[in-house]
Coordinates of C-alpha atoms and ligand atoms in Angstrom, one line a residue:
X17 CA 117.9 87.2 133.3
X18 CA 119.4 87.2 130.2
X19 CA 118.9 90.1 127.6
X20 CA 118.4 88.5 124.2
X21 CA 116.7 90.6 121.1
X22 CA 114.0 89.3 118.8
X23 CA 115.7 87.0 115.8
X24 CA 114.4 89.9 113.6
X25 CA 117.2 92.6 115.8
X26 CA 119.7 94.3 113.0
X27 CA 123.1 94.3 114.3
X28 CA 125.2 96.6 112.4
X29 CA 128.1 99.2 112.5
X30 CA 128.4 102.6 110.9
X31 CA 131.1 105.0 109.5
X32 CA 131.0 108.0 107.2
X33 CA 132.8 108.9 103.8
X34 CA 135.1 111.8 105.1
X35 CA 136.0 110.4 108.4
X36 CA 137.3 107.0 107.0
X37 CA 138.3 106.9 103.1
X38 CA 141.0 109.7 102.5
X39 CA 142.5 109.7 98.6
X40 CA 140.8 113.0 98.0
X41 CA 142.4 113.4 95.0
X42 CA 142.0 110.2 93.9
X43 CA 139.8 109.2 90.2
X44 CA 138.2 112.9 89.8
X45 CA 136.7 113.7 93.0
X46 CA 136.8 117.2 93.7
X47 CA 137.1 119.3 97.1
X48 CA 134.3 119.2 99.8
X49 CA 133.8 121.8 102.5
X50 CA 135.7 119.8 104.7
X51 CA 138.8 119.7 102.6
X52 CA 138.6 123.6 102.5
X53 CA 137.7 124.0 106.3
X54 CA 140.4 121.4 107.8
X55 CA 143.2 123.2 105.5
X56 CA 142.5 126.8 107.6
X57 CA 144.9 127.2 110.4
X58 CA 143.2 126.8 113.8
X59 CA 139.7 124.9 112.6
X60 CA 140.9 121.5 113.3
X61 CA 143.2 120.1 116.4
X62 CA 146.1 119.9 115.7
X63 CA 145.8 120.6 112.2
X64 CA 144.2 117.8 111.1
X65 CA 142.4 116.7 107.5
X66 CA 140.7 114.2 106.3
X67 CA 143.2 114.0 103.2
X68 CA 144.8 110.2 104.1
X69 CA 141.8 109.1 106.8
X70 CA 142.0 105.7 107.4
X71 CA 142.8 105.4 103.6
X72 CA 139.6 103.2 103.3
X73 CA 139.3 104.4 99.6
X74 CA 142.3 101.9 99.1
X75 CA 141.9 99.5 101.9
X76 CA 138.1 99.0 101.7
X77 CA 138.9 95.2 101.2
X78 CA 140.7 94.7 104.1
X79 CA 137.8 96.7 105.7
X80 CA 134.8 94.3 104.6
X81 CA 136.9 91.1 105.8
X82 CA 137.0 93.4 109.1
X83 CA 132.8 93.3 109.0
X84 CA 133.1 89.9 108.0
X85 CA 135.4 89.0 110.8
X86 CA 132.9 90.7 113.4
X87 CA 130.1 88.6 112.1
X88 CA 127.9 91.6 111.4
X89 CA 124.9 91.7 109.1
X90 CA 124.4 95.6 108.4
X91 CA 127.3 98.0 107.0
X92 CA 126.0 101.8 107.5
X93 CA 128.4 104.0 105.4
X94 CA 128.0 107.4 103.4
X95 CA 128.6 107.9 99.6
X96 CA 130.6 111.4 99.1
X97 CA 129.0 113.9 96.6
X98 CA 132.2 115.1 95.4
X99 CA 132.7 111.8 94.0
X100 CA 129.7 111.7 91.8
X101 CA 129.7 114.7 90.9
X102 CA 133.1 116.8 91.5
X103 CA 131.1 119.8 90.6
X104 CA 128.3 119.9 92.4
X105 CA 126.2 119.5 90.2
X106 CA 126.2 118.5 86.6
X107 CA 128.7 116.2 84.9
X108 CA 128.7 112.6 86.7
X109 CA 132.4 111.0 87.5
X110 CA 132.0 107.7 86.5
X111 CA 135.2 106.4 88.3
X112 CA 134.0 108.2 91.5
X113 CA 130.7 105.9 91.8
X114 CA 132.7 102.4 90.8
X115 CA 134.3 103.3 93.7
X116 CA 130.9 102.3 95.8
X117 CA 130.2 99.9 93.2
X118 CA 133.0 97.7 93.8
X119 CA 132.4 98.5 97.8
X120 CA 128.9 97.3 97.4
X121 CA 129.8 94.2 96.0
X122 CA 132.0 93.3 98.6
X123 CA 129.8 93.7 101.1
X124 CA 126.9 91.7 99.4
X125 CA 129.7 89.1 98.7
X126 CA 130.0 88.7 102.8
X127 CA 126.4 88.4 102.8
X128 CA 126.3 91.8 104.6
X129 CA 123.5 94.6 103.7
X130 CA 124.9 97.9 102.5
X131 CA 122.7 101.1 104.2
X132 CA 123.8 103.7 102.3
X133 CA 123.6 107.1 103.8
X134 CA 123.8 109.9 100.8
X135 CA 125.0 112.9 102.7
X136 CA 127.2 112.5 105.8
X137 CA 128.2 116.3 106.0
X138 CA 130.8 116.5 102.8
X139 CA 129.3 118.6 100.5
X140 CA 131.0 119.8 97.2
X141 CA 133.2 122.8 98.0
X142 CA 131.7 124.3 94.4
X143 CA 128.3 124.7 95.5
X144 CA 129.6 126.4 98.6
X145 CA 131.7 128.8 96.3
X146 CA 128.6 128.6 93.5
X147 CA 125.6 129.7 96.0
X148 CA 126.7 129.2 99.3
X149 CA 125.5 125.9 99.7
X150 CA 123.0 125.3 102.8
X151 CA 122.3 129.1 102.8
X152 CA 120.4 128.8 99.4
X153 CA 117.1 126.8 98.3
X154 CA 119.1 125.3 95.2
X155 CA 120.9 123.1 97.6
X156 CA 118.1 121.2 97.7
X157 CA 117.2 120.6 94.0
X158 CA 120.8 119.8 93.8
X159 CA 120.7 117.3 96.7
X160 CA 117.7 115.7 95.0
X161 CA 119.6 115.1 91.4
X162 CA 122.4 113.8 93.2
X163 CA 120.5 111.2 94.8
X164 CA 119.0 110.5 91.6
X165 CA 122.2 109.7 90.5
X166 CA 123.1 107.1 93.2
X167 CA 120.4 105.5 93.6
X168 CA 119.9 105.0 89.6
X169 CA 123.4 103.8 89.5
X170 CA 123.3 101.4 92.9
X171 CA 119.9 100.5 93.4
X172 CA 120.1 97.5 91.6
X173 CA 121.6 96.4 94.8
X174 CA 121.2 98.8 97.4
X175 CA 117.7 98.9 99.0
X176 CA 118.2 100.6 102.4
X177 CA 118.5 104.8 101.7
X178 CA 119.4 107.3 104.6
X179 CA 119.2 111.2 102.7
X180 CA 121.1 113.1 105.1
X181 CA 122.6 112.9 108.5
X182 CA 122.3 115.2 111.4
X183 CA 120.9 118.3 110.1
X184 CA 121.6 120.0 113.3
X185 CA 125.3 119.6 113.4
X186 CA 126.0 120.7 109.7
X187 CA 123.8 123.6 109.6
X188 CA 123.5 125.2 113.1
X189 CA 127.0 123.9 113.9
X190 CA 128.6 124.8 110.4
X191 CA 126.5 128.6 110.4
X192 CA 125.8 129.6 114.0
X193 CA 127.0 132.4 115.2
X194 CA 129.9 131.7 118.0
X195 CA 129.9 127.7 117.6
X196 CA 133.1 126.4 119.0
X197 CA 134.6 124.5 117.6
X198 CA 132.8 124.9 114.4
X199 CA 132.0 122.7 111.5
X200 CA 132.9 123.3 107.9
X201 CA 131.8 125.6 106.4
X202 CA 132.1 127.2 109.4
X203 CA 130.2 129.9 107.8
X204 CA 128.9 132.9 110.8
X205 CA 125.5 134.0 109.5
X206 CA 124.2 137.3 110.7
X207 CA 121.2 136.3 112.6
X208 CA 119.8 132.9 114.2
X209 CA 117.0 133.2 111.6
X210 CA 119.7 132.7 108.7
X211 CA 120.8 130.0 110.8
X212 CA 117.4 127.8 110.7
X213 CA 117.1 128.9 107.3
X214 CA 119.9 126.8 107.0
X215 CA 118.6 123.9 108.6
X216 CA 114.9 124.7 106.8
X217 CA 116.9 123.8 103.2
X218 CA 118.6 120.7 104.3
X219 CA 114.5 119.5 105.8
X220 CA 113.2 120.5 101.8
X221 CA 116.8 118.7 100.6
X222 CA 115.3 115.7 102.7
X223 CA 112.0 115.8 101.6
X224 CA 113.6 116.0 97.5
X225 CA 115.7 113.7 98.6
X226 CA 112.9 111.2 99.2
X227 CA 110.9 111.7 96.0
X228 CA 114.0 111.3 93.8
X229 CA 114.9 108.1 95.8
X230 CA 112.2 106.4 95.3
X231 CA 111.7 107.9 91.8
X232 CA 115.0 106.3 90.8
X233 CA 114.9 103.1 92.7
X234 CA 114.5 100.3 90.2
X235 CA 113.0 98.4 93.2
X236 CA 111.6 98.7 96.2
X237 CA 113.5 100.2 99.1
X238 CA 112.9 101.7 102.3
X239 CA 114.1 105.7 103.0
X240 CA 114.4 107.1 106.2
X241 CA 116.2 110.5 107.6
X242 CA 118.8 110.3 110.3
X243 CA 118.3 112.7 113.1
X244 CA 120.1 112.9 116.3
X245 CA 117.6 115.0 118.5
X246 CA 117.8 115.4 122.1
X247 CA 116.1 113.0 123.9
X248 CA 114.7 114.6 127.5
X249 CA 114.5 111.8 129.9
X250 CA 112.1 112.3 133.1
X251 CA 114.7 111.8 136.0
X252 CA 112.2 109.5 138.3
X253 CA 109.3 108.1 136.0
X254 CA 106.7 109.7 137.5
X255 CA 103.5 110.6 135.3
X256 CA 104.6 114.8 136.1
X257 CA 108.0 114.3 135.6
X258 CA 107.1 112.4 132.4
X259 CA 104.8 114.9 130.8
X260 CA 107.5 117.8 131.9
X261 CA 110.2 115.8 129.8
X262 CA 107.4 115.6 127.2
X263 CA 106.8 119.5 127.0
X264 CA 110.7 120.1 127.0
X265 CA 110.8 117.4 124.3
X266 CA 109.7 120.2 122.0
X267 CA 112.2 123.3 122.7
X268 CA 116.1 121.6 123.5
X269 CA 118.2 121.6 121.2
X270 CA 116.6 121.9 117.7
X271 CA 114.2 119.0 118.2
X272 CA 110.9 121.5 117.3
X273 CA 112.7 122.7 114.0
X274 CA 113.8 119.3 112.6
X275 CA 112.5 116.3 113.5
X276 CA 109.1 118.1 114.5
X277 CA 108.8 119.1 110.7
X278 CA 110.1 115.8 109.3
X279 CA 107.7 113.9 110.6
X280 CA 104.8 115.7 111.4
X281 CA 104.8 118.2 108.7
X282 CA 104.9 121.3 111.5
X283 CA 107.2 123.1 113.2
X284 CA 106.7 122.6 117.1
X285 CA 104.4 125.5 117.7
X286 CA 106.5 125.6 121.0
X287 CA 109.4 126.2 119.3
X288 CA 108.1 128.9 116.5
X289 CA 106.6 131.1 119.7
X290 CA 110.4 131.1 121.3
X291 CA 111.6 132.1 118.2
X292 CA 109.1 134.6 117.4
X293 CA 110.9 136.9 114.5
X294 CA 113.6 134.7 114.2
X295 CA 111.8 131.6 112.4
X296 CA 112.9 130.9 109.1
X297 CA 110.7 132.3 105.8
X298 CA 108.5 129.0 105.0
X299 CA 107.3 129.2 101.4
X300 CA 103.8 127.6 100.6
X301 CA 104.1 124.1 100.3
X302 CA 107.4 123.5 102.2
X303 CA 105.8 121.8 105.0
X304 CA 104.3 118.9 102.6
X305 CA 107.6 118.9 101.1
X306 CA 109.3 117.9 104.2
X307 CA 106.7 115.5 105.5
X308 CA 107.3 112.6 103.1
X309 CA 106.2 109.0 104.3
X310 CA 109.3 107.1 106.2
X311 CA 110.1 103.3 106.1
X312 CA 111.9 103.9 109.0
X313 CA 113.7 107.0 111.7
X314 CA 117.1 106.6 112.0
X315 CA 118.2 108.0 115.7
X316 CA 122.0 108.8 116.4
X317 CA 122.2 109.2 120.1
X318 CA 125.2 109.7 122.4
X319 CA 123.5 111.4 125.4
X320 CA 120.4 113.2 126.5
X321 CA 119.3 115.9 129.2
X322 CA 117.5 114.8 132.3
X323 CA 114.3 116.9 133.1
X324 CA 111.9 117.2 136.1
X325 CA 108.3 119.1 136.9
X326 CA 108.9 122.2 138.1
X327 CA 107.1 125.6 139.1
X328 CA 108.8 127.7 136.7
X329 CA 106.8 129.1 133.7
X330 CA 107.2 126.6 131.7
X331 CA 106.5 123.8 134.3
X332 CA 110.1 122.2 134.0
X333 CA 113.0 122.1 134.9
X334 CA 116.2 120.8 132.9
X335 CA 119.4 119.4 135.3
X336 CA 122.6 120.6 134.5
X337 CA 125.1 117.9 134.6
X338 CA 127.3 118.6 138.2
X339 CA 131.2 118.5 138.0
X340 CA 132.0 115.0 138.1
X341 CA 129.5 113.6 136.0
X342 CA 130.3 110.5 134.4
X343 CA 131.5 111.8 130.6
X344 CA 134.1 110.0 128.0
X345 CA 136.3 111.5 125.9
X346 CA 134.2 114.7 124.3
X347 CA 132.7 117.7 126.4
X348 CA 129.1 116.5 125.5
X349 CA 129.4 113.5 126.0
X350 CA 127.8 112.5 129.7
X351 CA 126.8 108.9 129.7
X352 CA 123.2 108.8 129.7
X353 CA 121.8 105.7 128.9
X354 CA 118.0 106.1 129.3
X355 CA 118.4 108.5 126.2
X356 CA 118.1 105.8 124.1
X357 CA 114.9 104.4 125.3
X358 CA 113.2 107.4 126.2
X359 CA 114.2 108.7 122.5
X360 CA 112.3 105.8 121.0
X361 CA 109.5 106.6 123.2
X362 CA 109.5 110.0 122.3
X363 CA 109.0 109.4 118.5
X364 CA 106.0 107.0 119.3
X365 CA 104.5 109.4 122.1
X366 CA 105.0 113.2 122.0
X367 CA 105.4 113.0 117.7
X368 CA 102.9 110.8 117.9
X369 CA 104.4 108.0 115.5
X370 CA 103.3 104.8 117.6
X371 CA 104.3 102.6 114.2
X372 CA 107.0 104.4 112.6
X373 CA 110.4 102.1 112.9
X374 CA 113.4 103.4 114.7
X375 CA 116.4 101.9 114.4
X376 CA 119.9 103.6 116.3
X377 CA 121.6 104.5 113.1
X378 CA 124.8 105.9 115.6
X379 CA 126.0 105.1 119.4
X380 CA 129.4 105.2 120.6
X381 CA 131.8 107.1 122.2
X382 CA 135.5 108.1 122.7
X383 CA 138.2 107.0 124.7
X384 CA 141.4 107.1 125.7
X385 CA 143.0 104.2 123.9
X386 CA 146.1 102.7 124.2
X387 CA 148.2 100.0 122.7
X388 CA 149.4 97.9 124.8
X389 CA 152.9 96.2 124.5
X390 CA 150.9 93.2 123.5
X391 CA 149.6 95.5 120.6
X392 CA 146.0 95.0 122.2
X393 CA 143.7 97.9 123.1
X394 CA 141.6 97.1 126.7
X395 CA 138.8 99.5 126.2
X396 CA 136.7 97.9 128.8
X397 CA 135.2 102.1 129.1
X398 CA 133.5 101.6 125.8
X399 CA 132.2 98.2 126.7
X400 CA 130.6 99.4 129.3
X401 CA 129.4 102.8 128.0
X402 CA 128.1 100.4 125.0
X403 CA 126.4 97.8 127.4
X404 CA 124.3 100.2 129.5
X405 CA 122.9 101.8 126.0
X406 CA 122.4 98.3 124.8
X407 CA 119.8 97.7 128.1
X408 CA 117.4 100.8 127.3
X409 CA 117.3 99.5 123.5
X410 CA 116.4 96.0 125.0
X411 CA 114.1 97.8 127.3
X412 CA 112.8 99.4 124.4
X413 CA 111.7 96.5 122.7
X414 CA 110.7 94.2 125.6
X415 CA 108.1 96.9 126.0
X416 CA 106.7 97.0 122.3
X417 CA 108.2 100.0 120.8
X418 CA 109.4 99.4 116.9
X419 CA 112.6 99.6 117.6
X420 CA 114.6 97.5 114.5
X421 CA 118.6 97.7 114.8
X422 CA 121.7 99.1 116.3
X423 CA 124.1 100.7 114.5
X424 CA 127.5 100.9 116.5
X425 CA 129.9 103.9 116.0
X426 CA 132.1 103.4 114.7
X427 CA 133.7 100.4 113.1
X428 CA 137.5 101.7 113.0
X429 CA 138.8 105.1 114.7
X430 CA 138.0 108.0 112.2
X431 CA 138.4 111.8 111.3
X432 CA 136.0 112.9 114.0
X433 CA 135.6 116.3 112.5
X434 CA 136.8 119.3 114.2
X435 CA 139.0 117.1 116.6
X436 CA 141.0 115.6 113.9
X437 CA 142.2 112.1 115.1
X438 CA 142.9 112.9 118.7
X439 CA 139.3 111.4 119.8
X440 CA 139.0 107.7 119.0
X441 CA 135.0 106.7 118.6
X442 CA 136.2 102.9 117.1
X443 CA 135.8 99.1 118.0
X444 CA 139.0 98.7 115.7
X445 CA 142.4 100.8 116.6
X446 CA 143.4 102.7 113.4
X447 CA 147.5 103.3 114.3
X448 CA 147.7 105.8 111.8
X449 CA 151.5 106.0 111.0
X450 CA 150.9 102.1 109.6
X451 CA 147.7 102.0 108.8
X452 CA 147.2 98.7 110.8
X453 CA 143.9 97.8 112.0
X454 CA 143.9 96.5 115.4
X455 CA 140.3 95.1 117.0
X456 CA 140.0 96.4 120.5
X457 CA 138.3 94.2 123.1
X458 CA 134.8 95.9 121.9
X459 CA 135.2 94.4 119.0
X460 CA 135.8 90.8 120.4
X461 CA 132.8 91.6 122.7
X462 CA 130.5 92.7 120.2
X463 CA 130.9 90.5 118.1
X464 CA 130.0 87.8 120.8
X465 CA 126.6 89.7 121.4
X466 CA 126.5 89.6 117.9
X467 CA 126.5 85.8 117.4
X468 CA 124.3 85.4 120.6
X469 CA 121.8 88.2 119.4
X470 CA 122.0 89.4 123.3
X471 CA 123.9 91.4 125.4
X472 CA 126.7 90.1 127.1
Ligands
LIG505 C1 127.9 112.4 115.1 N1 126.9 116.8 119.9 O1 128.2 113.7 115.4 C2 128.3 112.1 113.7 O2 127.2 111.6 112.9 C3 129.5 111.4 113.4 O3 130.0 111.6 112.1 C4 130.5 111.6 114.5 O4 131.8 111.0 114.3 C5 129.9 111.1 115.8 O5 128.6 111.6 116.0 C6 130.7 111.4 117.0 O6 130.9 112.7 117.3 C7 127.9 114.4 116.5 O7 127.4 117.9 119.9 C8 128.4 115.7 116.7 O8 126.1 116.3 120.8 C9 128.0 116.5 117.8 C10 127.2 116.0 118.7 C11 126.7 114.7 118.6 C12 127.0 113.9 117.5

C-alpha cells in the first residue's frame, strides 16, 4: 500500500520568532518577557537566552534557500511584538516590521506561502511591567491593535493569519502555581482561578485578534487559532472505550477552558463543575467574543493520553504511561501517534465541528543528535517518530475528516524555551559556535515525501 495524500495536502514547516532570530537589540526592538525571564539565574538550562538564536534575523536568506532546498510550499513562522511596537503599545517601529517585509518577499520569491503566526509567546516586557500583561483585560485590546498593525502593513501579501499560539503553555505554564520548569513570565499567581483568568484574556485577545484581522486585511484571508489540546485516545476502539475517551476529552489538560470556548462559545460545563469556585470572572459578552468564525484549527500535537471505560465515577479511566515507555528527548514526550488522528476526530466529533479545517500547525520532537565525523547527523529516531504521526494524519484523511496540512517542527534546531539549546526539535543541525546549518537525514527524507506527496 502506498500512503499518498490528496494533491490539495499542505506540506510545510514551522518555527517561532524567539526561538530562531536572535539580534534582540537590533533596529529598535525592545525586550520581551523572555529576554527578562532567560536573563534570571536558574530559569533556563544552563543559562541560556534567546539573545543570538539561530541569528535568523541576519541569516533569514540563507534560511529561505534552506525551504527552497527542501522543496516545501508552506513557511509557518511568528512575527515578534516587540518589534512593531517596542512598547507595547503605541508608537510603531518601522524598521522592526521591514524586517518581515523583506522575509515575506523572500519567501513569495521561492514560490513558498508565508503563515504568519502573530503571537508565539514573546510579549513586550513593557506591558508586563505596564499592567502585568496576561493578568489584565487590556492585554487583549492591546493584542488586537497590534494585529492591526501587521496585518495592515503585510496583508498585501500575507493571507494565511494564526492570532496566538498555545494559550495553555504561556498562561498556565508562565502563571501556575509550582510549574517546573516555568515559562516567562514565570509569574506565581495566588490561586488557580487567577491562573485561568490568565488564559480567559489570551481566548478574548483571540477573539479581538480575529475582528482586527479581518478588519485590516486589504483582502481576503483565512484566520485560525493554534491550540495544542490533549487529545485522549480510546486504547482499543471499542464504542465504550470511545465514548470514555470522548467524556475525558472534556477535563485533561485545559481542553474544557480553551479550545471548548474557542469554538463552541462555552466553557465545557464538565470542566466549570470541577472547578467550581475557581472558574475565572466571565463578563457579559465574553463568550461571543471568543467564538469568532474560523477558516481553519490549527492543532500542535506531540503526544496524547490513552483512556479506557472504567467503573470509577466518572466512567474512565486514564493510563499512566509505565517506566519504559517509548519517549524522546523531553519528559512529556511519549510517542503517541494515534493522537494525531483521534485529535482531528475530536474537533469534528465531541466539539461538534464536522467541517471546520484542521491542519497540524506543529509535530516534532527532540533527539539526541550528533555530528558525525562526516559532519552528517543520522536521526533516523525522528524519522521514525515523524513517520508513525504521518500514518494517523493519512488515516485521518482516508477516512474523510478535513484535515488540510502538516506543519513539521521545526525547520532548524531552536531556543526551545526553558531548555535553552540542549533539546534539538530540528530537521536542520544548527552548530551553534558557527552558525552552520547542517540538514539531518529528516530533512533529506522529508523532503522526498515532500516531492512524492506520500509517506516514505
Ligand atoms: C510547543 N507540553 O510547545 C511550542 O509551540 C514550540 O514553541 C516548542 O518549541 C515545541 O512545542 C516543542 O516543545 C510545547 O508540555 C510546550 O506538552 C509544552 C508541551 C507541548 C508543546
Amino acid at each position: 500500500m502506498t500512503y499518498s495524500f490528496p494533491p490539495t495536502f499542505q506540506w510545510g514547516t514551522a518555527t517561532a520568532a524567539y526561538q530562531i532570530e536572535g539580534a534582540i537589540q537590533a533596529d529598535g526592538r525592545a525586550p520581551s518577557v523572555w529576554d527578562t525571564f532567560s536573563t534570571q539565574a536558574g530559569t533556563v538550562l544552563n543559562g541560556d537566552t534567546g539573545a543570538i538564536a539561530c541569528d535568523h534575523y541576519h541569516r533569514y536568506r540563507d534560511d529561505i534557500q534552506l525551504l527552497a532546498d527542501l522543496g516545501i510550499q508552506h513557511y509557518r513562522f511568528s512575527v515578534a511584538w516587540p518589534r512593531i511596537l517596542p512598547q507595547g503599545s503605541g508608537a510603531v517601529n518601522s524598521a522592526g516590521l521591514a524586517f518581515y517585509d523583506k522575509l515575506v518577499d523572500g519567501l513569495l520569491a521561492q514560490g513558498i506561502t508565508p503563515h504568519v503566526t502573530l503571537f508565539h509567546w514573546d510579549s513586550p516586557q513593557a506591558l508586563e511591567d505596564r499592567y502585568g500583561s496576561w493578568r489584565s483585560r487590556e492585554m487583549a485590546k492591546d493584542f488586537a491593535d497590534y494585529a492591526t498593525v501587521v496585518v495592515k502593513a503585510l496583508g498585501d501579501r500575507v493571507t494565511h493569519w494564526m492570532t496566538l499560539n498555545e494559550i495553555f503553555c504561556f498562561t498556565h505554564l508562565g502563571y501556575g502555581v509550582n510549574q517546573i520548569p516555568p515559562h516567562a513570565p514565570g509569574t506565581v499567581v495566588s490561586s488557580l482561578k487567577d491562573v485561568w483568568q490568565t488564559s480567559h484574556h489570551a481566548l478574548l485577545a483571540h477573539g479581538l485578534g480575529c475582528q482586527a484581522i479581518r478588519a485590516a486585511s486589504p483582502q481576503t484571508c483565512t484566520v485560525s487559532l493554534v491550540d495544542n489540546f490533549l487529545a485522549t485516545i480510546p486504547t482499543v476502539e471499542t464504542p465504550e472505550n470511545i465514548a470514555a475517551a470522548q467524556t475525558a476529552f472534556h477535563t485533561v489538560g485545559t481542553n474544557g477552558g480553551i479550545i471548548f470556548p474557542a469554538l463552541t462559545g462555552e466553557y465545557s460545563p464538565a470542566l466549570l463543575e470541577q472547578l467550581g469556585d475557581q472558574a475565572p470572572d466571565i463578563a457579559p459578552g465574553d463568550l461571543d467574543t471568543i467564538r469568532q468564525p474560523l477558516d481553519a484549527l490549527g492543532f500542535n500535537v506531540y503526544s496524547g493520553v490513552y483512556v479506557r471505560a472504567a467503573e470509577t465515577p466518572l466512567g474512565y479511566e486514564i493510563l499512566p504511561f509505565p517506566k519504559g515507555y517509548p519517549r524522546l528527548h523531553m519528559p512529556w514526550l511519549h510517542v503517541v501517534p494515534e493522537s494525531l488522528y483521534w485529535g482531528v476526530r475530536h474537533v469534528s466529533t465531541t466539539l461538534n465541528q464536522p467541517q471546520m479545517p484542521v491542519f497540524i500547525s506543529e509535530n516534532g520532537c527532540a533527539a539526541q543528535d550528533e555530528l558525525t565525523q562526516q559532519s552528517e547527523v543520522l536521526d533516523l529516531d525522528r524519522i521514525h517518530y515523524l513517520r508513525q504521526y504521518l500514518h494517523a494524519a493519512h488515516r485521518a484523511v482516508v477516512e474523510g475528516y478535513p484535515l488540510q496540512g502538516y506543519f513539521l517542527w521545526s525547520l532548524m534546531d531552536n531556543f526551545e524555551w526553558a531548555y535553552g539549546y540542549d533539546r534539538r526539535f530540528g530537521i536542520t543541525y544548527i552548530d551553534y559556535p558557527t552558525q552552520q546549518r547542517i540538514p539531518k537525514a529528516s530533512f533529506y527524507w522529508y523532503k522526498q515525501c515532500i516531492a512524492a506527496n506520500q509517506i516514505l
